[in-house]
């Protein structure tokens, strides 16, 4: 159980175009989904947290107009990189949590998708 | 701001050796998770610890949460090449988002 998928796994696009990445929880309902960015040989950097049906909460320094997040249902969240530029090239990873700290008894585990490699030319 | 440190940053050992990696913070966490990530893939959850002093075992992996819930360790016995990867610890504090450590990159040579 607790499987999270991402699509696409790899995408190459031209500078100035927009790219949409989907994150789905396949066998559980995700109250909360997280989007991370990871540069080569570095740890994960949290970009934003999204709760189903409400606006995403972005971390400091993350442009909300550039990285649009939509958590339309309890099993799907999307990240759209708008007007992508080469510096946006990175490994984007989503994770999903079946609950919150308060509903999970203090054990709000998150399960990660396989990641999406974005290359902007 | 809560920060997690991990040590060592890099570790290269021979198959069959034992090793311990550490995750430390000056902050208290309500729960702490360990993940292993392989290149080009997402992190895979290994264990969650929530109680100070807790010890959990997963085959050859032993995880311990410090009594004060500020630190944790991961011990691997008789390491195998399949253990190679980036080991990440992540802590959460009472409803706040998880904070990830910088990771320990382990290479187990056959």
Short mmCIF file of N, CA and C in Angstrom, two decimals, chain B residues 15-98:
data_model
loop_
_atom_site.label_atom_id
_atom_site.label_comp_id
_atom_site.label_asym_id
_atom_site.label_seq_id
_atom_site.Cartn_x
_atom_site.Cartn_y
_atom_site.Cartn_z
N UNK B 15 31.82 -4.54 1.42
CA UNK B 15 30.72 -5.46 1.74
C UNK B 15 31.06 -6.25 3.00
N UNK B 16 30.09 -6.38 3.89
CA UNK B 16 30.29 -7.13 5.12
C UNK B 16 30.62 -6.29 6.34
N UNK B 17 31.00 -5.04 6.11
CA UNK B 17 31.32 -4.16 7.23
C UNK B 17 30.06 -3.61 7.87
N UNK B 18 30.22 -3.15 9.10
CA UNK B 18 29.12 -2.49 9.80
C UNK B 18 29.31 -0.98 9.72
N UNK B 19 28.22 -0.23 9.85
CA UNK B 19 28.33 1.22 9.80
C UNK B 19 27.18 1.85 10.59
N UNK B 20 27.43 3.08 11.02
CA UNK B 20 26.39 3.86 11.70
C UNK B 20 26.38 5.26 11.11
N UNK B 21 25.21 5.75 10.81
CA UNK B 21 25.05 7.14 10.37
C UNK B 21 24.18 7.86 11.39
N UNK B 22 24.43 9.15 11.50
CA UNK B 22 23.80 9.92 12.57
C UNK B 22 22.99 11.09 12.01
N UNK B 23 21.96 11.41 12.76
CA UNK B 23 21.08 12.53 12.42
C UNK B 23 20.90 13.34 13.70
N UNK B 24 21.32 14.59 13.68
CA UNK B 24 21.33 15.39 14.90
C UNK B 24 20.67 16.74 14.72
N UNK B 25 20.08 17.22 15.79
CA UNK B 25 19.46 18.54 15.77
C UNK B 25 19.47 19.13 17.18
N UNK B 26 19.33 20.43 17.25
CA UNK B 26 19.18 21.07 18.55
C UNK B 26 17.69 21.19 18.91
N UNK B 27 16.84 20.78 17.97
CA UNK B 27 15.40 20.89 18.17
C UNK B 27 14.80 19.54 18.52
N UNK B 28 13.67 19.58 19.18
CA UNK B 28 12.92 18.37 19.51
C UNK B 28 11.94 18.06 18.39
N UNK B 29 11.84 16.81 18.04
CA UNK B 29 10.90 16.40 17.00
C UNK B 29 9.85 15.45 17.57
N UNK B 30 8.65 15.57 17.10
CA UNK B 30 7.59 14.65 17.51
C UNK B 30 7.72 13.32 16.79
N UNK B 31 8.30 13.33 15.62
CA UNK B 31 8.56 12.09 14.91
C UNK B 31 9.73 12.29 13.96
N UNK B 32 10.38 11.21 13.64
CA UNK B 32 11.53 11.29 12.75
C UNK B 32 11.47 10.09 11.81
N UNK B 33 11.77 10.35 10.56
CA UNK B 33 11.72 9.28 9.58
C UNK B 33 13.08 9.12 8.90
N UNK B 34 13.38 7.89 8.50
CA UNK B 34 14.56 7.60 7.71
C UNK B 34 14.11 7.10 6.34
N UNK B 35 14.79 7.60 5.31
CA UNK B 35 14.51 7.21 3.94
C UNK B 35 15.81 6.76 3.27
N UNK B 36 15.66 5.93 2.24
CA UNK B 36 16.77 5.64 1.34
C UNK B 36 16.34 6.04 -0.07
N UNK B 37 17.24 6.74 -0.74
CA UNK B 37 16.94 7.19 -2.09
C UNK B 37 18.04 6.72 -3.03
N UNK B 38 17.62 6.13 -4.15
CA UNK B 38 18.56 5.72 -5.18
C UNK B 38 18.51 6.75 -6.31
N UNK B 39 19.59 6.86 -7.09
CA UNK B 39 19.65 7.89 -8.13
C UNK B 39 18.45 7.84 -9.07
N UNK B 40 17.86 9.00 -9.33
CA UNK B 40 16.75 9.08 -10.26
C UNK B 40 15.44 8.56 -9.74
N UNK B 41 15.36 8.29 -8.45
CA UNK B 41 14.12 7.78 -7.87
C UNK B 41 13.73 8.61 -6.65
N UNK B 42 12.50 8.45 -6.23
CA UNK B 42 12.05 9.13 -5.03
C UNK B 42 12.51 8.40 -3.78
N UNK B 43 12.55 9.09 -2.64
CA UNK B 43 12.93 8.44 -1.38
C UNK B 43 11.93 7.37 -0.99
N UNK B 44 12.43 6.31 -0.39
CA UNK B 44 11.59 5.22 0.09
C UNK B 44 11.67 5.20 1.62
N UNK B 45 10.51 5.25 2.23
CA UNK B 45 10.45 5.28 3.69
C UNK B 45 10.95 3.96 4.27
N UNK B 46 11.89 4.08 5.22
CA UNK B 46 12.41 2.89 5.90
C UNK B 46 11.72 2.69 7.25
N UNK B 47 11.63 3.78 8.01
CA UNK B 47 11.07 3.64 9.36
C UNK B 47 10.63 5.01 9.87
N UNK B 48 9.67 4.99 10.80
CA UNK B 48 9.27 6.18 11.53
C UNK B 48 9.44 5.89 13.01
N UNK B 49 10.07 6.81 13.72
CA UNK B 49 10.20 6.67 15.17
C UNK B 49 9.54 7.86 15.83
N UNK B 50 8.83 7.58 16.91
CA UNK B 50 8.06 8.65 17.55
C UNK B 50 8.30 8.75 19.05
N UNK B 51 8.85 7.73 19.67
CA UNK B 51 9.03 7.71 21.11
C UNK B 51 10.51 7.85 21.46
N UNK B 52 10.83 8.75 22.39
CA UNK B 52 12.21 8.91 22.83
C UNK B 52 12.78 7.59 23.34
N UNK B 53 13.99 7.24 22.86
CA UNK B 53 14.62 5.99 23.25
C UNK B 53 14.19 4.78 22.43
N UNK B 54 13.28 5.00 21.54
CA UNK B 54 12.74 3.88 20.75
C UNK B 54 13.80 3.27 19.85
N UNK B 55 13.79 1.96 19.75
CA UNK B 55 14.68 1.22 18.85
C UNK B 55 13.82 0.36 17.95
N UNK B 56 14.06 0.48 16.66
CA UNK B 56 13.33 -0.34 15.69
C UNK B 56 14.33 -1.07 14.81
N UNK B 57 13.99 -2.31 14.50
CA UNK B 57 14.87 -3.11 13.64
C UNK B 57 14.13 -3.49 12.37
N UNK B 58 14.86 -3.40 11.26
CA UNK B 58 14.35 -3.78 9.96
C UNK B 58 15.43 -4.62 9.30
N UNK B 59 15.35 -5.93 9.51
CA UNK B 59 16.37 -6.87 9.02
C UNK B 59 17.74 -6.46 9.55
N UNK B 60 18.66 -6.03 8.69
CA UNK B 60 20.01 -5.69 9.15
C UNK B 60 20.13 -4.22 9.57
N UNK B 61 19.02 -3.49 9.54
CA UNK B 61 19.04 -2.08 9.89
C UNK B 61 18.44 -1.88 11.28
N UNK B 62 19.14 -1.13 12.12
CA UNK B 62 18.65 -0.81 13.46
C UNK B 62 18.58 0.71 13.59
N UNK B 63 17.41 1.19 13.94
CA UNK B 63 17.17 2.62 14.08
C UNK B 63 16.94 2.94 15.55
N UNK B 64 17.52 4.06 15.99
CA UNK B 64 17.30 4.48 17.37
C UNK B 64 16.94 5.96 17.40
N UNK B 65 15.99 6.28 18.21
CA UNK B 65 15.58 7.67 18.44
C UNK B 65 16.12 8.07 19.81
N UNK B 66 16.79 9.21 19.88
CA UNK B 66 17.38 9.64 21.13
C UNK B 66 16.33 9.89 22.21
N UNK B 67 16.76 9.76 23.45
CA UNK B 67 15.84 9.93 24.58
C UNK B 67 15.15 11.29 24.54
N UNK B 68 15.90 12.31 24.13
CA UNK B 68 15.35 13.67 24.10
C UNK B 68 14.66 13.99 22.78
N UNK B 69 14.61 13.03 21.89
CA UNK B 69 13.97 13.17 20.57
C UNK B 69 14.60 14.30 19.76
N UNK B 70 15.92 14.45 19.90
CA UNK B 70 16.63 15.44 19.09
C UNK B 70 17.57 14.79 18.10
N UNK B 71 17.80 13.49 18.23
CA UNK B 71 18.78 12.84 17.37
C UNK B 71 18.37 11.40 17.12
N UNK B 72 18.98 10.85 16.10
CA UNK B 72 18.67 9.47 15.73
C UNK B 72 19.88 8.85 15.07
N UNK B 73 19.93 7.54 15.08
CA UNK B 73 21.02 6.84 14.41
C UNK B 73 20.47 5.67 13.63
N UNK B 74 21.20 5.34 12.59
CA UNK B 74 20.88 4.19 11.75
C UNK B 74 22.13 3.31 11.69
N UNK B 75 22.02 2.09 12.14
CA UNK B 75 23.14 1.14 12.13
C UNK B 75 22.83 0.04 11.14
N UNK B 76 23.78 -0.22 10.26
CA UNK B 76 23.63 -1.31 9.30
C UNK B 76 24.67 -2.37 9.61
N UNK B 77 24.21 -3.58 9.75
CA UNK B 77 25.10 -4.71 10.03
C UNK B 77 25.37 -5.47 8.73
N UNK B 78 26.63 -5.83 8.55
CA UNK B 78 27.03 -6.62 7.37
C UNK B 78 26.48 -6.00 6.09
N UNK B 79 26.94 -4.80 5.80
CA UNK B 79 26.43 -4.06 4.65
C UNK B 79 26.60 -4.83 3.34
N UNK B 80 25.65 -4.63 2.46
CA UNK B 80 25.66 -5.28 1.15
C UNK B 80 25.60 -4.21 0.06
N UNK B 81 26.06 -4.52 -1.14
CA UNK B 81 26.01 -3.53 -2.23
C UNK B 81 24.61 -2.95 -2.45
N UNK B 82 23.60 -3.75 -2.18
CA UNK B 82 22.23 -3.27 -2.33
C UNK B 82 21.85 -2.21 -1.33
N UNK B 83 22.67 -1.98 -0.31
CA UNK B 83 22.40 -0.92 0.67
C UNK B 83 22.88 0.44 0.17
N UNK B 84 23.59 0.45 -0.93
CA UNK B 84 24.11 1.70 -1.50
C UNK B 84 22.97 2.67 -1.79
N UNK B 85 23.17 3.91 -1.42
CA UNK B 85 22.15 4.93 -1.68
C UNK B 85 22.35 6.14 -0.81
N UNK B 86 21.42 7.08 -0.94
CA UNK B 86 21.43 8.28 -0.12
C UNK B 86 20.45 8.07 1.03
N UNK B 87 20.94 8.16 2.24
CA UNK B 87 20.10 7.97 3.42
C UNK B 87 19.73 9.35 3.98
N UNK B 88 18.44 9.59 4.05
CA UNK B 88 17.93 10.88 4.50
C UNK B 88 17.14 10.70 5.79
N UNK B 89 17.37 11.59 6.75
CA UNK B 89 16.49 11.63 7.90
C UNK B 89 15.61 12.88 7.76
N UNK B 90 14.42 12.79 8.28
CA UNK B 90 13.48 13.90 8.21
C UNK B 90 12.72 13.97 9.53
N UNK B 91 12.65 15.16 10.11
CA UNK B 91 11.97 15.34 11.37
C UNK B 91 10.79 16.27 11.24
N UNK B 92 9.77 16.00 12.02
CA UNK B 92 8.59 16.88 12.06
C UNK B 92 8.31 17.22 13.51
N UNK B 93 7.82 18.44 13.72
CA UNK B 93 7.56 18.87 15.09
C UNK B 93 6.11 19.29 15.25
N UNK B 94 5.35 18.40 15.81
CA UNK B 94 3.99 18.69 16.22
C UNK B 94 3.17 19.46 15.18
N UNK B 95 3.00 18.82 14.04
CA UNK B 95 2.11 19.38 13.03
C UNK B 95 2.81 20.23 11.99
N UNK B 96 4.07 20.55 12.23
CA UNK B 96 4.80 21.31 11.21
C UNK B 96 5.30 20.37 10.13
N UNK B 97 5.69 20.95 9.00
CA UNK B 97 6.17 20.13 7.90
C UNK B 97 7.50 19.47 8.24
N UNK B 98 7.77 18.39 7.53
CA UNK B 98 9.04 17.69 7.72
C UNK B 98 10.21 18.54 7.25
#
